[in-house]
């Protein structure tokens, strides 16, 4: 199935092809290759509005996920029709991520891939509100990033490392 990628900002250049390839590998590692996913690269303004509306936090953020299905962590959707083969949408705060990368010296494209992995896990019901939830999500992120690392030679680690 498809990964639809839209760049809704003009502040930070985004290399779409490597990001799309990474999301395809990550989605397959989750066992969800047959499901569509939307990926929106957004600036701080859009991320701040979405974060304010959906999380009551009026500041930009790195990633917001909007699942199509309500799932228990680790389960895959059970589509009943063609339109149900959709995981949902991930908004990547590329301007926010880019600012953080400039501050830390991390590679922007690598951090985008890690952030997309985090968003994909959220689409499949993983959360990190409690330590047990975080451990489960961290384990899943590590697992799918190891597959991406194996295929690309990278050494990416989960976004939530050291959260608890």
PDB file of C-alpha atoms in Angstrom:
ATOM      1  CA  UNK A   1       0.000   0.000   0.000  1.00  0.00           C
ATOM      2  CA  UNK A   2       1.068   3.606  -0.105  1.00  0.00           C
ATOM      3  CA  UNK A   3       2.844   6.166   1.974  1.00  0.00           C
ATOM      4  CA  UNK A   4       1.464   9.560   1.038  1.00  0.00           C
ATOM      5  CA  UNK A   5       3.931  12.280   1.937  1.00  0.00           C
ATOM      6  CA  UNK A   6       2.990  15.963   1.862  1.00  0.00           C
ATOM      7  CA  UNK A   7       5.351  18.813   2.662  1.00  0.00           C
ATOM      8  CA  UNK A   8       3.096  21.524   4.130  1.00  0.00           C
ATOM      9  CA  UNK A   9       5.923  23.911   5.034  1.00  0.00           C
ATOM     10  CA  UNK A  10       8.625  25.817   3.173  1.00  0.00           C
ATOM     11  CA  UNK A  11      11.071  26.657   5.962  1.00  0.00           C
ATOM     12  CA  UNK A  12      13.139  23.464   6.037  1.00  0.00           C
ATOM     13  CA  UNK A  13      14.122  21.432   2.963  1.00  0.00           C
ATOM     14  CA  UNK A  14      12.940  17.833   3.308  1.00  0.00           C
ATOM     15  CA  UNK A  15      14.430  14.937   1.372  1.00  0.00           C
ATOM     16  CA  UNK A  16      11.187  13.130   0.603  1.00  0.00           C
ATOM     17  CA  UNK A  17      12.471   9.947  -1.063  1.00  0.00           C
ATOM     18  CA  UNK A  18      14.681   8.773   1.845  1.00  0.00           C
ATOM     19  CA  UNK A  19      11.924   9.608   4.349  1.00  0.00           C
ATOM     20  CA  UNK A  20       9.320   7.704   2.321  1.00  0.00           C
ATOM     21  CA  UNK A  21      11.671   4.695   2.002  1.00  0.00           C
ATOM     22  CA  UNK A  22      12.341   4.719   5.757  1.00  0.00           C
ATOM     23  CA  UNK A  23       8.618   4.825   6.548  1.00  0.00           C
ATOM     24  CA  UNK A  24       7.990   1.921   4.164  1.00  0.00           C
ATOM     25  CA  UNK A  25      10.677  -0.173   5.904  1.00  0.00           C
ATOM     26  CA  UNK A  26       9.374   0.775   9.363  1.00  0.00           C
ATOM     27  CA  UNK A  27       5.773   0.026   8.397  1.00  0.00           C
ATOM     28  CA  UNK A  28       6.823  -3.393   7.063  1.00  0.00           C
ATOM     29  CA  UNK A  29       8.806  -4.087  10.253  1.00  0.00           C
ATOM     30  CA  UNK A  30       5.578  -3.446  12.172  1.00  0.00           C
ATOM     31  CA  UNK A  31       3.788  -5.999   9.994  1.00  0.00           C
ATOM     32  CA  UNK A  32       1.617  -3.272   8.508  1.00  0.00           C
ATOM     33  CA  UNK A  33       2.993  -3.004   4.962  1.00  0.00           C
ATOM     34  CA  UNK A  34      -0.449  -3.501   3.443  1.00  0.00           C
ATOM     35  CA  UNK A  35      -1.834  -0.407   5.193  1.00  0.00           C
ATOM     36  CA  UNK A  36      -1.738   3.158   3.888  1.00  0.00           C
ATOM     37  CA  UNK A  37      -0.220   5.914   5.998  1.00  0.00           C
ATOM     38  CA  UNK A  38      -0.241   9.673   5.540  1.00  0.00           C
ATOM     39  CA  UNK A  39       2.828  11.695   6.442  1.00  0.00           C
ATOM     40  CA  UNK A  40       2.684  15.488   6.664  1.00  0.00           C
ATOM     41  CA  UNK A  41       5.817  17.592   7.118  1.00  0.00           C
ATOM     42  CA  UNK A  42       4.623  20.651   9.008  1.00  0.00           C
ATOM     43  CA  UNK A  43       6.020  23.937  10.244  1.00  0.00           C
ATOM     44  CA  UNK A  44       5.811  25.295  13.769  1.00  0.00           C
ATOM     45  CA  UNK A  45       2.584  27.220  13.137  1.00  0.00           C
ATOM     46  CA  UNK A  46       0.565  24.186  12.055  1.00  0.00           C
ATOM     47  CA  UNK A  47       2.095  21.963  14.727  1.00  0.00           C
ATOM     48  CA  UNK A  48       1.288  24.532  17.411  1.00  0.00           C
ATOM     49  CA  UNK A  49      -2.346  24.792  16.248  1.00  0.00           C
ATOM     50  CA  UNK A  50      -2.791  21.018  16.123  1.00  0.00           C
ATOM     51  CA  UNK A  51      -1.060  20.497  19.467  1.00  0.00           C
ATOM     52  CA  UNK A  52      -3.269  23.162  21.035  1.00  0.00           C
ATOM     53  CA  UNK A  53      -6.502  21.715  19.655  1.00  0.00           C
ATOM     54  CA  UNK A  54      -5.805  18.016  20.222  1.00  0.00           C
ATOM     55  CA  UNK A  55      -3.533  18.008  23.265  1.00  0.00           C
ATOM     56  CA  UNK A  56      -4.308  21.379  24.869  1.00  0.00           C
ATOM     57  CA  UNK A  57      -0.623  22.306  24.649  1.00  0.00           C
ATOM     58  CA  UNK A  58      -0.224  25.594  22.762  1.00  0.00           C
ATOM     59  CA  UNK A  59       3.334  25.049  21.547  1.00  0.00           C
ATOM     60  CA  UNK A  60       4.900  23.359  18.539  1.00  0.00           C
ATOM     61  CA  UNK A  61       6.039  19.757  18.904  1.00  0.00           C
ATOM     62  CA  UNK A  62       7.979  17.142  16.959  1.00  0.00           C
ATOM     63  CA  UNK A  63       5.257  14.625  16.117  1.00  0.00           C
ATOM     64  CA  UNK A  64       1.505  14.154  16.326  1.00  0.00           C
ATOM     65  CA  UNK A  65      -0.233  10.950  15.272  1.00  0.00           C
ATOM     66  CA  UNK A  66      -3.859  10.578  14.293  1.00  0.00           C
ATOM     67  CA  UNK A  67      -4.761   6.873  14.148  1.00  0.00           C
ATOM     68  CA  UNK A  68      -7.518   5.689  11.819  1.00  0.00           C
ATOM     69  CA  UNK A  69      -8.244   2.716  14.097  1.00  0.00           C
ATOM     70  CA  UNK A  70      -8.492   2.498  17.864  1.00  0.00           C
ATOM     71  CA  UNK A  71      -6.070  -0.298  18.736  1.00  0.00           C
ATOM     72  CA  UNK A  72      -4.523  -2.028  21.700  1.00  0.00           C
ATOM     73  CA  UNK A  73      -0.718  -1.738  21.503  1.00  0.00           C
ATOM     74  CA  UNK A  74       0.712  -4.424  19.287  1.00  0.00           C
ATOM     75  CA  UNK A  75      -2.426  -5.412  17.415  1.00  0.00           C
ATOM     76  CA  UNK A  76      -3.021  -4.718  13.752  1.00  0.00           C
ATOM     77  CA  UNK A  77      -6.272  -3.360  12.366  1.00  0.00           C
ATOM     78  CA  UNK A  78      -8.807  -5.848  11.050  1.00  0.00           C
ATOM     79  CA  UNK A  79     -10.117  -4.148   7.931  1.00  0.00           C
ATOM     80  CA  UNK A  80     -13.664  -4.877   6.834  1.00  0.00           C
ATOM     81  CA  UNK A  81     -13.422  -3.043   3.527  1.00  0.00           C
ATOM     82  CA  UNK A  82     -10.800  -1.488   1.240  1.00  0.00           C
ATOM     83  CA  UNK A  83     -11.093   1.940   2.915  1.00  0.00           C
ATOM     84  CA  UNK A  84     -10.125   0.428   6.286  1.00  0.00           C
ATOM     85  CA  UNK A  85      -6.587  -0.376   5.059  1.00  0.00           C
ATOM     86  CA  UNK A  86      -5.385   2.876   6.586  1.00  0.00           C
ATOM     87  CA  UNK A  87      -3.227   3.361   9.680  1.00  0.00           C
ATOM     88  CA  UNK A  88      -3.819   7.099   9.907  1.00  0.00           C
ATOM     89  CA  UNK A  89      -1.756  10.259   9.618  1.00  0.00           C
ATOM     90  CA  UNK A  90       1.507  11.395  11.155  1.00  0.00           C
ATOM     91  CA  UNK A  91       2.411  15.075  11.338  1.00  0.00           C
ATOM     92  CA  UNK A  92       6.144  15.636  11.628  1.00  0.00           C
ATOM     93  CA  UNK A  93       7.119  19.024  13.047  1.00  0.00           C
ATOM     94  CA  UNK A  94      10.070  19.393  10.697  1.00  0.00           C
ATOM     95  CA  UNK A  95      10.774  22.993  11.664  1.00  0.00           C
ATOM     96  CA  UNK A  96      10.797  22.044  15.358  1.00  0.00           C
ATOM     97  CA  UNK A  97      12.931  18.940  14.667  1.00  0.00           C
ATOM     98  CA  UNK A  98      15.360  20.951  12.546  1.00  0.00           C
ATOM     99  CA  UNK A  99      15.785  23.526  15.328  1.00  0.00           C
ATOM    100  CA  UNK A 100      16.543  20.740  17.818  1.00  0.00           C
ATOM    101  CA  UNK A 101      19.054  19.142  15.431  1.00  0.00           C
ATOM    102  CA  UNK A 102      20.829  22.480  15.027  1.00  0.00           C
ATOM    103  CA  UNK A 103      21.059  22.724  18.831  1.00  0.00           C
ATOM    104  CA  UNK A 104      22.288  19.148  19.360  1.00  0.00           C
ATOM    105  CA  UNK A 105      24.265  18.515  16.176  1.00  0.00           C
ATOM    106  CA  UNK A 106      22.191  15.436  15.310  1.00  0.00           C
ATOM    107  CA  UNK A 107      21.557  14.473  11.690  1.00  0.00           C
ATOM    108  CA  UNK A 108      18.202  15.902  10.571  1.00  0.00           C
ATOM    109  CA  UNK A 109      17.279  13.047   8.184  1.00  0.00           C
ATOM    110  CA  UNK A 110      18.058  10.451  10.863  1.00  0.00           C
ATOM    111  CA  UNK A 111      15.950  12.240  13.458  1.00  0.00           C
ATOM    112  CA  UNK A 112      13.069  12.489  10.958  1.00  0.00           C
ATOM    113  CA  UNK A 113      13.176   8.708  10.462  1.00  0.00           C
ATOM    114  CA  UNK A 114      13.267   8.064  14.221  1.00  0.00           C
ATOM    115  CA  UNK A 115      10.391  10.496  14.769  1.00  0.00           C
ATOM    116  CA  UNK A 116       8.381   8.789  12.019  1.00  0.00           C
ATOM    117  CA  UNK A 117       8.988   5.423  13.758  1.00  0.00           C
ATOM    118  CA  UNK A 118       7.635   6.943  16.965  1.00  0.00           C
ATOM    119  CA  UNK A 119       4.571   8.220  15.119  1.00  0.00           C
ATOM    120  CA  UNK A 120       3.948   4.846  13.474  1.00  0.00           C
ATOM    121  CA  UNK A 121       4.024   3.141  16.867  1.00  0.00           C
ATOM    122  CA  UNK A 122       1.404   5.611  18.107  1.00  0.00           C
ATOM    123  CA  UNK A 123      -0.791   4.753  15.088  1.00  0.00           C
ATOM    124  CA  UNK A 124      -0.683   1.126  16.242  1.00  0.00           C
ATOM    125  CA  UNK A 125      -1.812   1.912  19.780  1.00  0.00           C
ATOM    126  CA  UNK A 126       1.521   2.262  21.578  1.00  0.00           C
ATOM    127  CA  UNK A 127       1.699   4.981  24.235  1.00  0.00           C
ATOM    128  CA  UNK A 128       4.227   6.235  26.775  1.00  0.00           C
ATOM    129  CA  UNK A 129       2.149   7.726  29.577  1.00  0.00           C
ATOM    130  CA  UNK A 130       3.305   5.201  32.180  1.00  0.00           C
ATOM    131  CA  UNK A 131       6.554   3.316  32.642  1.00  0.00           C
ATOM    132  CA  UNK A 132       5.101  -0.050  31.501  1.00  0.00           C
ATOM    133  CA  UNK A 133       3.594   1.603  28.390  1.00  0.00           C
ATOM    134  CA  UNK A 134       6.886   3.348  27.693  1.00  0.00           C
ATOM    135  CA  UNK A 135       8.823   0.078  28.045  1.00  0.00           C
ATOM    136  CA  UNK A 136       6.507  -1.624  25.566  1.00  0.00           C
ATOM    137  CA  UNK A 137       6.718   1.252  23.090  1.00  0.00           C
ATOM    138  CA  UNK A 138      10.476   1.619  23.514  1.00  0.00           C
ATOM    139  CA  UNK A 139      10.942  -2.093  22.808  1.00  0.00           C
ATOM    140  CA  UNK A 140       8.818  -1.871  19.643  1.00  0.00           C
ATOM    141  CA  UNK A 141      10.626   1.268  18.422  1.00  0.00           C
ATOM    142  CA  UNK A 142      13.981  -0.421  19.052  1.00  0.00           C
ATOM    143  CA  UNK A 143      12.856  -3.502  17.117  1.00  0.00           C
ATOM    144  CA  UNK A 144      11.697  -1.622  14.018  1.00  0.00           C
ATOM    145  CA  UNK A 145      14.657   0.776  14.050  1.00  0.00           C
ATOM    146  CA  UNK A 146      17.018  -2.215  14.197  1.00  0.00           C
ATOM    147  CA  UNK A 147      15.444  -3.439  10.960  1.00  0.00           C
ATOM    148  CA  UNK A 148      15.924  -0.009   9.370  1.00  0.00           C
ATOM    149  CA  UNK A 149      19.507   0.079  10.680  1.00  0.00           C
ATOM    150  CA  UNK A 150      20.169  -3.385   9.235  1.00  0.00           C
ATOM    151  CA  UNK A 151      19.004  -2.284   5.793  1.00  0.00           C
ATOM    152  CA  UNK A 152      20.639   1.156   5.766  1.00  0.00           C
ATOM    153  CA  UNK A 153      23.738   0.763   7.916  1.00  0.00           C
ATOM    154  CA  UNK A 154      22.530   3.504  10.240  1.00  0.00           C
ATOM    155  CA  UNK A 155      22.541   3.305  14.049  1.00  0.00           C
ATOM    156  CA  UNK A 156      19.232   4.927  14.964  1.00  0.00           C
ATOM    157  CA  UNK A 157      17.787   4.755  18.478  1.00  0.00           C
ATOM    158  CA  UNK A 158      14.227   5.346  19.704  1.00  0.00           C
ATOM    159  CA  UNK A 159      12.936   8.844  20.280  1.00  0.00           C
ATOM    160  CA  UNK A 160      11.862   8.038  23.826  1.00  0.00           C
ATOM    161  CA  UNK A 161      15.249   6.811  25.080  1.00  0.00           C
ATOM    162  CA  UNK A 162      15.587   7.770  28.743  1.00  0.00           C
ATOM    163  CA  UNK A 163      11.992   8.991  29.121  1.00  0.00           C
ATOM    164  CA  UNK A 164      11.534   7.117  32.391  1.00  0.00           C
TER     165      UNK A 164
END
